[in-house]
Coordinates of C-alpha atoms in Angstrom, one line a residue:
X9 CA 50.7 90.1 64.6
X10 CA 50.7 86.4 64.2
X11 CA 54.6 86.3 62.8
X12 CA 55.5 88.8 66.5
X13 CA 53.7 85.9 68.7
X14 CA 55.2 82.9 67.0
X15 CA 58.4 85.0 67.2
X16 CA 57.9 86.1 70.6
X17 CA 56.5 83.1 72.2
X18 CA 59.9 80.7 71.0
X19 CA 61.9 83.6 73.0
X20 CA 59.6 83.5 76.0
X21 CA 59.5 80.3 76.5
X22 CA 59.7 80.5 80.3
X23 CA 56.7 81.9 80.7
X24 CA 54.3 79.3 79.3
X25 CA 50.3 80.5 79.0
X26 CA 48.4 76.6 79.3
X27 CA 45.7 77.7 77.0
X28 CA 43.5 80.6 75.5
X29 CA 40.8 79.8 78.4
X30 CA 43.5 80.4 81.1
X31 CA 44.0 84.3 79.8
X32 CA 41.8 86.9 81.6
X33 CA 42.8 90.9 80.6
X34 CA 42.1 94.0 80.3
X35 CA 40.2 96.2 80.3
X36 CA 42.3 98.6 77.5
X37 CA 40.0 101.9 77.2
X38 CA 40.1 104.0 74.5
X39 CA 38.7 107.6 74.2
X40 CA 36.8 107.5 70.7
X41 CA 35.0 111.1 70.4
X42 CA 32.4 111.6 72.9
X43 CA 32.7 107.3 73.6
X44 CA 35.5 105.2 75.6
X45 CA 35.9 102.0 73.8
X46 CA 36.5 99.1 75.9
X47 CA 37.8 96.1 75.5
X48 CA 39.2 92.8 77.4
X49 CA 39.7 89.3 77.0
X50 CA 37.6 86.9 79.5
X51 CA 39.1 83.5 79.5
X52 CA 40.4 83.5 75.7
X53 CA 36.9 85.4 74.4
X54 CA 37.3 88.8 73.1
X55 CA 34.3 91.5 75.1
X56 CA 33.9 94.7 74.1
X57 CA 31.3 97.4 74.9
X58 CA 31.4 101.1 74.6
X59 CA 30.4 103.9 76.7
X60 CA 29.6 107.6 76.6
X61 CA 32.0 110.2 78.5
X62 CA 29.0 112.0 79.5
X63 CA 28.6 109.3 82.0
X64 CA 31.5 109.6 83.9
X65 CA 32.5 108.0 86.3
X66 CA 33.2 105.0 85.0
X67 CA 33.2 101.5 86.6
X68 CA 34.6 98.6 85.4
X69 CA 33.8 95.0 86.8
X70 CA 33.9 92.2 84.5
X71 CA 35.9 88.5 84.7
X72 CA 37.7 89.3 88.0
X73 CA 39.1 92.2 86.3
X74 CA 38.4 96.0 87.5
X75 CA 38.9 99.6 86.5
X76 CA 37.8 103.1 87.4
X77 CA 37.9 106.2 85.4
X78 CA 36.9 109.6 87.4
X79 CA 37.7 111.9 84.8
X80 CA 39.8 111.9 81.5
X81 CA 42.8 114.4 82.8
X82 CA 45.8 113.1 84.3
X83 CA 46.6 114.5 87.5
X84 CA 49.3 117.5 87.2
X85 CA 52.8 115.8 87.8
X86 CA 55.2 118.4 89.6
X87 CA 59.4 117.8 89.5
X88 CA 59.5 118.6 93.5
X89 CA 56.8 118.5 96.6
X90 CA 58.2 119.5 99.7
X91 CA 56.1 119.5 103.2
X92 CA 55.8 117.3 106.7
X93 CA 54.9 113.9 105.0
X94 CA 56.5 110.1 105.1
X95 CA 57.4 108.5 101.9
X96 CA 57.6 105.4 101.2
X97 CA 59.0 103.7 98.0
X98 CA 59.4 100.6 96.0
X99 CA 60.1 99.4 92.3
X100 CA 60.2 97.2 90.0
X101 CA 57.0 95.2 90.5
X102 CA 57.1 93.7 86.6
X103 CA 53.4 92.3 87.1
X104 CA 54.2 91.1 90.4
X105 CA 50.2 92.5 91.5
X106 CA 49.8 90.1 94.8
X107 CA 53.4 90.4 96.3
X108 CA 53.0 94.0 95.5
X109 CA 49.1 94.1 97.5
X110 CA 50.7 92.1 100.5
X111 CA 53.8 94.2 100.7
X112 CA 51.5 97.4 100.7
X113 CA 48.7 96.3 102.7
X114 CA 51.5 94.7 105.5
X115 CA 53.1 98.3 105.5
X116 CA 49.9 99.6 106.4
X117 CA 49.8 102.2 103.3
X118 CA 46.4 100.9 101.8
X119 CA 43.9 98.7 103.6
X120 CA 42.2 95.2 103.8
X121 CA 40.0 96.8 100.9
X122 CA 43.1 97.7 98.8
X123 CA 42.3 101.2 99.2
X124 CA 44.4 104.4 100.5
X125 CA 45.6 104.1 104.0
X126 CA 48.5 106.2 104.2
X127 CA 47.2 109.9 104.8
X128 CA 48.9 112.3 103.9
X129 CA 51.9 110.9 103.2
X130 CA 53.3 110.0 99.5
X131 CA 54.2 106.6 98.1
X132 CA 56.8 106.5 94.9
X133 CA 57.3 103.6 92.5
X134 CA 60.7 103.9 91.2
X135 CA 59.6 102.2 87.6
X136 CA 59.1 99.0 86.0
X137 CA 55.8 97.9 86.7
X138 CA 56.0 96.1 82.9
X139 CA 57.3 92.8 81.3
X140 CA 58.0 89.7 82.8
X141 CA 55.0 89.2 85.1
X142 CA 51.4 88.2 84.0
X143 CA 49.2 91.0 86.2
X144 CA 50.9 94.0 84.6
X145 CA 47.2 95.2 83.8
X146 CA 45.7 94.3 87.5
X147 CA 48.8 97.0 88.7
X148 CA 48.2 99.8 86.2
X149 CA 44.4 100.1 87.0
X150 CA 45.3 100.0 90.8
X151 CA 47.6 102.5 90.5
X152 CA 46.1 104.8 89.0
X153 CA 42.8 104.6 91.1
X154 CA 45.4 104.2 94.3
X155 CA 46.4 108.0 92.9
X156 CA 43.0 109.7 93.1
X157 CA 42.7 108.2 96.6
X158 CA 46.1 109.2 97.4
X159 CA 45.1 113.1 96.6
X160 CA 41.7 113.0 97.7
X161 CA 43.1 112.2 101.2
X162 CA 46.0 114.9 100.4
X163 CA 49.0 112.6 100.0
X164 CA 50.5 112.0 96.6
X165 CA 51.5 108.7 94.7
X166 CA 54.0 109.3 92.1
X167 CA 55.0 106.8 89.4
X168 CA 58.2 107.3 88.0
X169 CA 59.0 106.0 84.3
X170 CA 61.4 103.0 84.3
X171 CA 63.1 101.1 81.2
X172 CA 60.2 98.9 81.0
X173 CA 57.4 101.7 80.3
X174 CA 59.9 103.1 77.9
X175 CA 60.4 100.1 76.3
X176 CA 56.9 99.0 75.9
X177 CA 55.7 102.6 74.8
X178 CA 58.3 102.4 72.3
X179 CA 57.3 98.6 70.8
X180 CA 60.2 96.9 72.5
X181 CA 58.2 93.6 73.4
X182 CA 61.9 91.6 74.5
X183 CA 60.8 91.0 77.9
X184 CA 57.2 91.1 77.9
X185 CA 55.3 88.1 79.2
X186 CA 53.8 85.7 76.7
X187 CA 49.9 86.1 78.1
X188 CA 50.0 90.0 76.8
X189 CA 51.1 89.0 73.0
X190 CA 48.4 87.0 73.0
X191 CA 45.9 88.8 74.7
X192 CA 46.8 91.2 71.6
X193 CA 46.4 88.8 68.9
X194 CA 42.8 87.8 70.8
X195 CA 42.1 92.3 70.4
X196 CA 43.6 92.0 67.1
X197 CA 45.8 94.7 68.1
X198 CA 49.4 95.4 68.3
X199 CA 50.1 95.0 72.1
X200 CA 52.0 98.5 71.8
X201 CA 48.3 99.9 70.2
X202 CA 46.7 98.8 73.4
X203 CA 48.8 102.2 74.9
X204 CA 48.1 104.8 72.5
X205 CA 48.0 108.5 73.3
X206 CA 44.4 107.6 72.8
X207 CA 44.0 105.5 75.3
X208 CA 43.1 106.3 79.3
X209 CA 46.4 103.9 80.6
X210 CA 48.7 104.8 77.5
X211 CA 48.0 109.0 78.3
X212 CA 48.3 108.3 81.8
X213 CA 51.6 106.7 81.4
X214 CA 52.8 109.5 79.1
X215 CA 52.0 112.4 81.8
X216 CA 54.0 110.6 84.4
X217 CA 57.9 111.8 84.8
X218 CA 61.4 110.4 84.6
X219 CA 61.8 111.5 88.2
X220 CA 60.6 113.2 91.2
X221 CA 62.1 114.8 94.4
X222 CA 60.1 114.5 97.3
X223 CA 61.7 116.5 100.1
X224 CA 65.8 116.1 100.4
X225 CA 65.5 112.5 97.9
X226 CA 65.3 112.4 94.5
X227 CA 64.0 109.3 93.2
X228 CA 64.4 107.9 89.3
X229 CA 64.9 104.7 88.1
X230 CA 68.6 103.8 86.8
X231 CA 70.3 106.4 88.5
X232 CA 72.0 109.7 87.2
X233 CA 75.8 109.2 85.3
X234 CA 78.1 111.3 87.2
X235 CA 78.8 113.4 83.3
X236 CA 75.4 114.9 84.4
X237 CA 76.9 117.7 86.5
X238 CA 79.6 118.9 84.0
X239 CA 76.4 119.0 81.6
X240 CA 74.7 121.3 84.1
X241 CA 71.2 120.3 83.6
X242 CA 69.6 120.7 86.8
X243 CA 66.1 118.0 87.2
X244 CA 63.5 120.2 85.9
X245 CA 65.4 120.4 82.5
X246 CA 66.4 116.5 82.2
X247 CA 62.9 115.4 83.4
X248 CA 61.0 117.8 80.9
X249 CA 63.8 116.8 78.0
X250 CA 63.0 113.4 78.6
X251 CA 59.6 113.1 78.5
X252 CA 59.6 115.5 75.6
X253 CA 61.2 112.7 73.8
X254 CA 59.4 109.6 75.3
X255 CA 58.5 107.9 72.3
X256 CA 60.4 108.2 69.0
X257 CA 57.9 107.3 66.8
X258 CA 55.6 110.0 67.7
X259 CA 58.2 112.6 67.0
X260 CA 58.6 114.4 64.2
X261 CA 62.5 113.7 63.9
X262 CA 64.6 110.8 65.5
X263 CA 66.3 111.9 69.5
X264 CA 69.1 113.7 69.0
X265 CA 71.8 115.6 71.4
X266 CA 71.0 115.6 75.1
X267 CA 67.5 113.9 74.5
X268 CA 69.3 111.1 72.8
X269 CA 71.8 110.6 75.4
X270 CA 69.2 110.7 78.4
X271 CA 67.7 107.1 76.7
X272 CA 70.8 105.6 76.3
X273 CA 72.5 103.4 78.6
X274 CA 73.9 105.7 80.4
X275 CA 71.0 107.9 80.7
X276 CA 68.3 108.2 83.9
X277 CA 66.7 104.5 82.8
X278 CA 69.1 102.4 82.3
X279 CA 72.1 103.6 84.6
X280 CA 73.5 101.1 86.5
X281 CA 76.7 102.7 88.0
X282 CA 76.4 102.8 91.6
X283 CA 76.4 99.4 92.1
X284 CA 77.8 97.5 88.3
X285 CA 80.2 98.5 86.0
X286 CA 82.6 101.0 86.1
X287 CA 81.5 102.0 89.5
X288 CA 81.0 106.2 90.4
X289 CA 83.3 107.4 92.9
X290 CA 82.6 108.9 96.6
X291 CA 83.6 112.0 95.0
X292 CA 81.4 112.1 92.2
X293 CA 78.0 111.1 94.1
X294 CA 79.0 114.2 96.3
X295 CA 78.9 116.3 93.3
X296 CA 75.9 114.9 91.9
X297 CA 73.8 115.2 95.5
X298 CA 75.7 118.7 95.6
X299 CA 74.3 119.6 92.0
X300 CA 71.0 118.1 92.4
X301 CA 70.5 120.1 96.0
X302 CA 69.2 116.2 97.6
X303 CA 70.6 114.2 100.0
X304 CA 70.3 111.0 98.8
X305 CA 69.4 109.3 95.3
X306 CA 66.8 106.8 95.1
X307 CA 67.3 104.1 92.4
X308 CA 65.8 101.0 91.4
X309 CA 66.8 99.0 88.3
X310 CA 69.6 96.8 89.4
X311 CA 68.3 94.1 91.9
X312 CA 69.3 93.5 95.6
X313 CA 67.9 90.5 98.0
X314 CA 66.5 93.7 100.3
X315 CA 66.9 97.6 100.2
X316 CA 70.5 98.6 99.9
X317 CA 72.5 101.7 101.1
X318 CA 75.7 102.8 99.0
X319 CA 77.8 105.9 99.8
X320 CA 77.3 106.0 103.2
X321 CA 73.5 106.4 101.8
X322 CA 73.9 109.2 99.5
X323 CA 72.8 106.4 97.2
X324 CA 70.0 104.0 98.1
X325 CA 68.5 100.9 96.3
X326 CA 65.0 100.0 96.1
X327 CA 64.6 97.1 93.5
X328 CA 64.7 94.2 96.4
X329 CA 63.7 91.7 93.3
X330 CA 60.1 91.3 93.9
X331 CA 59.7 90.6 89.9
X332 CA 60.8 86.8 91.2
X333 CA 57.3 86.9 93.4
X334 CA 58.6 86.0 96.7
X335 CA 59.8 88.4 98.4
X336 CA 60.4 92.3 98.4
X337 CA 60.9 95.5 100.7
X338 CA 59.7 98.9 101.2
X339 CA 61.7 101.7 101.8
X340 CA 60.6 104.4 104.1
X341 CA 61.7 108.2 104.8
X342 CA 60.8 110.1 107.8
X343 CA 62.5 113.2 107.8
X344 CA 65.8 112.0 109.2
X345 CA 64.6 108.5 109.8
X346 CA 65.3 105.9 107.3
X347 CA 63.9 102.0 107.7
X348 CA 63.0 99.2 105.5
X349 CA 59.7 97.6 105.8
X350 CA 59.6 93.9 105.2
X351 CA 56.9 91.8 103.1
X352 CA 55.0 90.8 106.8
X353 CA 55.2 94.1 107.2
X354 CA 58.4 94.0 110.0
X355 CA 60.5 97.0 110.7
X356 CA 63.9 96.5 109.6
X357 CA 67.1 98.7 110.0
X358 CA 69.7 100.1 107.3
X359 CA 72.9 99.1 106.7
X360 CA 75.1 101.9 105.5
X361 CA 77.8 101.4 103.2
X362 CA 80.6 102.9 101.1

């Protein structure tokens, strides 16, 4: 490990960790048997304990840092939900956990306490809650109590996979903030060990899908390459394919065919052709909203000042940049009612473009 930090912490330069004492993480929780292992790092010291599943739930409190584990069984993660409900959406948080608390508690969809507040409505995060922020942990843990709430009350939070979860479950550290590498040097652990199959976070993250359509929008991270309809897949099929193939080291032969292409750079994650590079036409976002059976396709991925409407908003954009920590919107749906909710929590209109 100590040759990936020195190498790692030259290339990450800008995101300097003062000293050992400064670095608070964790918990990672591993199911061992009948036990979860646990351990954290509490100012630069490595803490460990262990404790049996018999005695779940499980609460963790220790050094500012929190986790809570119900049961062991992530909750079943459908393609579609359909029904009366708001939705609201954001993305790319990249360890951004107190923009992301103010943003949320502003928009009134959890509380003063941090806890559930929107009903029975869903919430989505279009992907990348990794890399380049330092309270990628605090987020994960919040999220996936945030979900039990959510269901309990009968609302839904879905958490779509985004490059950054792919890349990080597949041991591509390029972007990930300098605190985690060491944090896994301190667990004498590979950082990408720290999400096993084995571990509470790591199997959550594997059970969560590439995408999701909640009523008449279909949400995923990049976007979906126009080539998609002529390959008839419909979401069902590219969502399963996907995660069939999530990490390649676990498989017993390297991605190949469709599966290849859908984590490539113009597959679901990576996608950036509504708004960069050779740009899709009118006429194929048509076919793709036809072929999907939505109305609109949610994206994150490429970053906007505020939420951004394309093809007469057939297309809208969600990552409003909040990985910089200042500022960040929330996008809401409400049956035909469409607004952006600012960081005080302000009501703001759409623009629609071509």
């Amino acid at each position: 490990i100590g040759g990936l930090i020195t190498q790692y912490a030259f290339s990450q330069s800008n995101f300097p960790i003062e000293s050992d004492v400064s670095i608070s993480d964790g918990p990672y929780i591993t199911q061992n048997n009948d036990m979860l292992d646990v351990t954290w790092v509490c100012k630069g010291q490595y803490k460990a304990s262990s404790v049996s599943i018999a005695s779940l739930p499980y609460s963790f409190s220790d050094c500012g840092l929190t986790a809570q584990i119900d049961n062991l069984i992530p909750p079943l993660q459908k393609v579609t939900y359909v029904g009366e409900f708001k939705v609201a959406a954001l993305s790319d948080l990249h360890g951004q956990y107190d923009l992301m608390l103010k943003l949320l508690k502003n928009n009134k969809i959890i509380d003063s306490k941090s806890n559930w507040n929107f009903g029975k409505n869903h919430l989505v995060i279009n992907g990348d809650v990794f890399d380049r922020g330092d309270k990628v942990t605090e987020i994960l843990w919040f999220l996936y109590t945030l979900e039990q709430q959510a269901i309990a009350a009968g609302g839904d939070l879905h958490l779509v996979l985004g490059n950054h979860e792919v890349m990080v479950l597949n041991n591509n550290l390029k972007y990930l903030h300098q605190k985690y590498l060491r944090t896994a040097e301190l667990l004498d652990k590979p950082f990408v060990d720290l999400f096993s199959s084995h571990s509470i976070l790591g199997a959550w993250l594997r059970s969560k899908n590439l995408l999701v359509q909640v009523n008449d929008s279909v949400f995923v991270h990049g976007g979906f390459h126009p080539a998609l309809v002529d390959m008839k897949f419909n979401l069902l099929a590219i969502n399963s394919i996907f995660k069939e193939n999530l990490v390649e080291d676990e498989l017993e032969a390297p991605r190949v065919g469709f599966a290849k292409y859908l984590h490539k750079s113009d597959g679901p994650i990576w996608y950036r052709g509504y708004f960069k590079r050779l740009r899709a036409t009118a006429a194929e976002i048509d076919s793709l909203v036809a072929h999907f059976n939505v109305k609109r396709i949610v994206v994150g991925h490429t970053s906007h000042n505020k939420v951004e409407s394309r093809y007469g908003g057939k297309v809208i954009g969600i990552d409003t940049s909040i990985k910089r920590g200042l500022s960040g919107e929330i996008l809401f749906i409400d049956g035909s009612n469409i607004w952006r909710g600012g960081v005080n929590g302000e009501t703001l209109s759409i623009e629609y473009k071509p």
